Amino acid sequence: MEHYQSSLDAAFHALADPTRRAVVSRLTKGPAPVKELAEPFDMGLPSFMKHLRVLEKDGLISSEKVGRVRTCWVNTERLAGAESWLSEQRELWQARTDRLADYVETQMSRSIEDAS
Amino acid sequence: MEHYQSSLDAAFHALADPTRRAVVSRLTKGPAPVKELAEPFDMGLPSFMKHLRVLEKDGLISSEKVGRVRTCWVNTERLAGAESWLSEQRELWQARTDRLADYVETQMSRSIEDAS
């Protein structure tokens, strides 16, 4: 449970930044070298590397250096964990909205019956 | 687009904490007064209120004070936005995994044909 909570902390923390989300989005399409990942962003390589380190520390991506090229890939389990948590919440509030709708409908039918 | 990105920043930032996630979970079942929300947590009210302020600033909850009671409720649109973003990523990597599986299958069939 502790581990589950800390992996959610890490996933949501890593995703709270548009550059990091864009990197994750790019990597869902397949692994990529750092140089290619950095290209679309208007920032220095040191700043960009900081974002990659956050993503790696938070477990959303992994990387390996072969020769002079570091290649990154996405860890889909951590993303899946965050999505599961959010979909559980949606199910809870949808169940509640459905119950409310049922209640309103019952009350309305009763009002119509009473009036007739 | 700017607004979309900043609302995702805010949602993921707010959710990167177990206390704040627990409050969101509780509120998906219906609105609740601050006193009831704070009860399960082993922390002082000032610390707990800080979490509520983060949740409210990041747009995940709203609250209203009537008399001496402040009642909170969840803003489901912001949660739904975060879930949508994650499910888009899942669709991207699933599409990729499917393509990889198709490729491997094709290669294996060819190897079998070549061998026979």
PDB file of C-alpha atoms in Angstrom, chain A residues 4-6 8-13 15-18 20-22 24-31 74 76-77 79-80 82-83 85-90 92-94 96 99, chain B residues 4-6 8-13 15-18 20-22 24-31 74 76-77 79-80 82-83 85-90 92-94 96 99:
ATOM      1  CA  TYR A   4       1.356   1.910  -4.286  1.00  0.00           C
ATOM      2  CA  GLN A   5       0.909   5.387  -2.772  1.00  0.00           C
ATOM      3  CA  SER A   6       4.514   6.433  -3.388  1.00  0.00           C
ATOM      4  CA  LEU A   8       1.249   7.374  -7.528  1.00  0.00           C
ATOM      5  CA  ASP A   9       2.974  10.354  -5.842  1.00  0.00           C
ATOM      6  CA  ALA A  10       5.885   9.934  -8.240  1.00  0.00           C
ATOM      7  CA  ALA A  11       3.762   9.489 -11.372  1.00  0.00           C
ATOM      8  CA  PHE A  12       1.577  12.552 -10.716  1.00  0.00           C
ATOM      9  CA  HIS A  13       4.594  14.641  -9.673  1.00  0.00           C
ATOM     10  CA  LEU A  15       3.373  14.633 -15.033  1.00  0.00           C
ATOM     11  CA  ALA A  16       2.772  18.079 -13.493  1.00  0.00           C
ATOM     12  CA  ASP A  17       4.916  19.773 -16.130  1.00  0.00           C
ATOM     13  CA  PRO A  18       4.186  20.326 -19.857  1.00  0.00           C
ATOM     14  CA  ARG A  20       7.762  16.225 -19.108  1.00  0.00           C
ATOM     15  CA  ARG A  21       4.297  15.313 -20.430  1.00  0.00           C
ATOM     16  CA  ALA A  22       5.451  16.026 -23.985  1.00  0.00           C
ATOM     17  CA  VAL A  24       6.216  10.969 -22.161  1.00  0.00           C
ATOM     18  CA  SER A  25       3.861  11.446 -25.141  1.00  0.00           C
ATOM     19  CA  ARG A  26       6.771  11.197 -27.570  1.00  0.00           C
ATOM     20  CA  LEU A  27       8.099   8.046 -25.873  1.00  0.00           C
ATOM     21  CA  THR A  28       4.734   6.260 -25.958  1.00  0.00           C
ATOM     22  CA  LYS A  29       5.358   6.068 -29.726  1.00  0.00           C
ATOM     23  CA  GLY A  30       8.720   4.316 -29.177  1.00  0.00           C
ATOM     24  CA  PRO A  31      12.188   4.756 -27.607  1.00  0.00           C
ATOM     25  CA  VAL A  74       8.640   4.947 -21.273  1.00  0.00           C
ATOM     26  CA  THR A  76       3.981   2.147 -19.135  1.00  0.00           C
ATOM     27  CA  GLU A  77       3.101   0.432 -15.797  1.00  0.00           C
ATOM     28  CA  LEU A  79       1.275   5.560 -16.327  1.00  0.00           C
ATOM     29  CA  ALA A  80      -1.246   2.728 -16.160  1.00  0.00           C
ATOM     30  CA  ALA A  82      -2.078   6.672 -12.457  1.00  0.00           C
ATOM     31  CA  GLU A  83      -4.816   6.117 -15.059  1.00  0.00           C
ATOM     32  CA  TRP A  85      -6.512   5.559  -9.883  1.00  0.00           C
ATOM     33  CA  LEU A  86      -8.298   8.278 -11.887  1.00  0.00           C
ATOM     34  CA  SER A  87     -10.738   5.851 -13.456  1.00  0.00           C
ATOM     35  CA  GLU A  88     -11.619   4.460  -9.997  1.00  0.00           C
ATOM     36  CA  GLN A  89     -12.501   8.007  -8.919  1.00  0.00           C
ATOM     37  CA  ARG A  90     -14.631   8.485 -12.042  1.00  0.00           C
ATOM     38  CA  LEU A  92     -17.235   6.528  -7.755  1.00  0.00           C
ATOM     39  CA  TRP A  93     -18.627   9.868  -8.875  1.00  0.00           C
ATOM     40  CA  GLN A  94     -20.563   8.347 -11.767  1.00  0.00           C
ATOM     41  CA  ARG A  96     -23.149   8.814  -7.191  1.00  0.00           C
ATOM     42  CA  ARG A  99     -28.019   7.427  -7.771  1.00  0.00           C
TER      43      ARG A  99
ATOM     44  CA  TYR B   4      -5.388  23.037 -21.300  1.00  0.00           C
ATOM     45  CA  GLN B   5      -1.717  22.574 -20.355  1.00  0.00           C
ATOM     46  CA  SER B   6      -1.966  24.647 -17.189  1.00  0.00           C
ATOM     47  CA  LEU B   8      -3.220  19.492 -16.515  1.00  0.00           C
ATOM     48  CA  ASP B   9      -0.226  20.924 -14.588  1.00  0.00           C
ATOM     49  CA  ALA B  10      -2.559  21.865 -11.750  1.00  0.00           C
ATOM     50  CA  ALA B  11      -4.457  18.559 -11.671  1.00  0.00           C
ATOM     51  CA  PHE B  12      -1.318  16.407 -11.612  1.00  0.00           C
ATOM     52  CA  HIS B  13       0.373  18.690  -9.084  1.00  0.00           C
ATOM     53  CA  LEU B  15      -2.756  14.670  -7.024  1.00  0.00           C
ATOM     54  CA  ALA B  16       0.932  14.104  -6.201  1.00  0.00           C
ATOM     55  CA  ASP B  17       0.181  13.697  -2.499  1.00  0.00           C
ATOM     56  CA  PRO B  18      -1.568  10.823  -0.655  1.00  0.00           C
ATOM     57  CA  ARG B  20      -4.880  15.162  -1.219  1.00  0.00           C
ATOM     58  CA  ARG B  21      -5.757  12.013  -3.210  1.00  0.00           C
ATOM     59  CA  ALA B  22      -7.630  10.635  -0.186  1.00  0.00           C
ATOM     60  CA  VAL B  24     -10.501  13.746  -3.628  1.00  0.00           C
ATOM     61  CA  SER B  25     -11.557  10.083  -3.232  1.00  0.00           C
ATOM     62  CA  ARG B  26     -13.787  10.952  -0.288  1.00  0.00           C
ATOM     63  CA  LEU B  27     -15.392  13.854  -2.196  1.00  0.00           C
ATOM     64  CA  THR B  28     -16.182  11.768  -5.269  1.00  0.00           C
ATOM     65  CA  LYS B  29     -18.785  10.102  -2.997  1.00  0.00           C
ATOM     66  CA  GLY B  30     -20.384  13.486  -2.218  1.00  0.00           C
ATOM     67  CA  PRO B  31     -19.717  16.907  -0.633  1.00  0.00           C
ATOM     68  CA  VAL B  74     -14.981  17.851  -6.069  1.00  0.00           C
ATOM     69  CA  THR B  76     -14.933  16.350 -11.712  1.00  0.00           C
ATOM     70  CA  GLU B  77     -14.000  18.106 -15.007  1.00  0.00           C
ATOM     71  CA  LEU B  79     -10.067  14.933 -12.900  1.00  0.00           C
ATOM     72  CA  ALA B  80     -11.671  13.925 -16.190  1.00  0.00           C
ATOM     73  CA  ALA B  82      -6.200  14.288 -16.376  1.00  0.00           C
ATOM     74  CA  GLU B  83      -7.742  10.867 -17.043  1.00  0.00           C
ATOM     75  CA  TRP B  85      -4.646  12.734 -21.134  1.00  0.00           C
ATOM     76  CA  LEU B  86      -3.481   9.435 -19.607  1.00  0.00           C
ATOM     77  CA  SER B  87      -5.863   7.364 -21.706  1.00  0.00           C
ATOM     78  CA  GLU B  88      -4.605   9.101 -24.883  1.00  0.00           C
ATOM     79  CA  GLN B  89      -1.072   8.028 -23.946  1.00  0.00           C
ATOM     80  CA  ARG B  90      -2.243   4.459 -23.344  1.00  0.00           C
ATOM     81  CA  LEU B  92      -0.601   5.519 -28.348  1.00  0.00           C
ATOM     82  CA  TRP B  93       1.538   2.849 -26.686  1.00  0.00           C
ATOM     83  CA  GLN B  94      -1.090   0.131 -27.245  1.00  0.00           C
ATOM     84  CA  ARG B  96       2.586   0.660 -30.979  1.00  0.00           C
ATOM     85  CA  ARG B  99       2.070  -2.999 -34.493  1.00  0.00           C
TER      86      ARG B  99
END
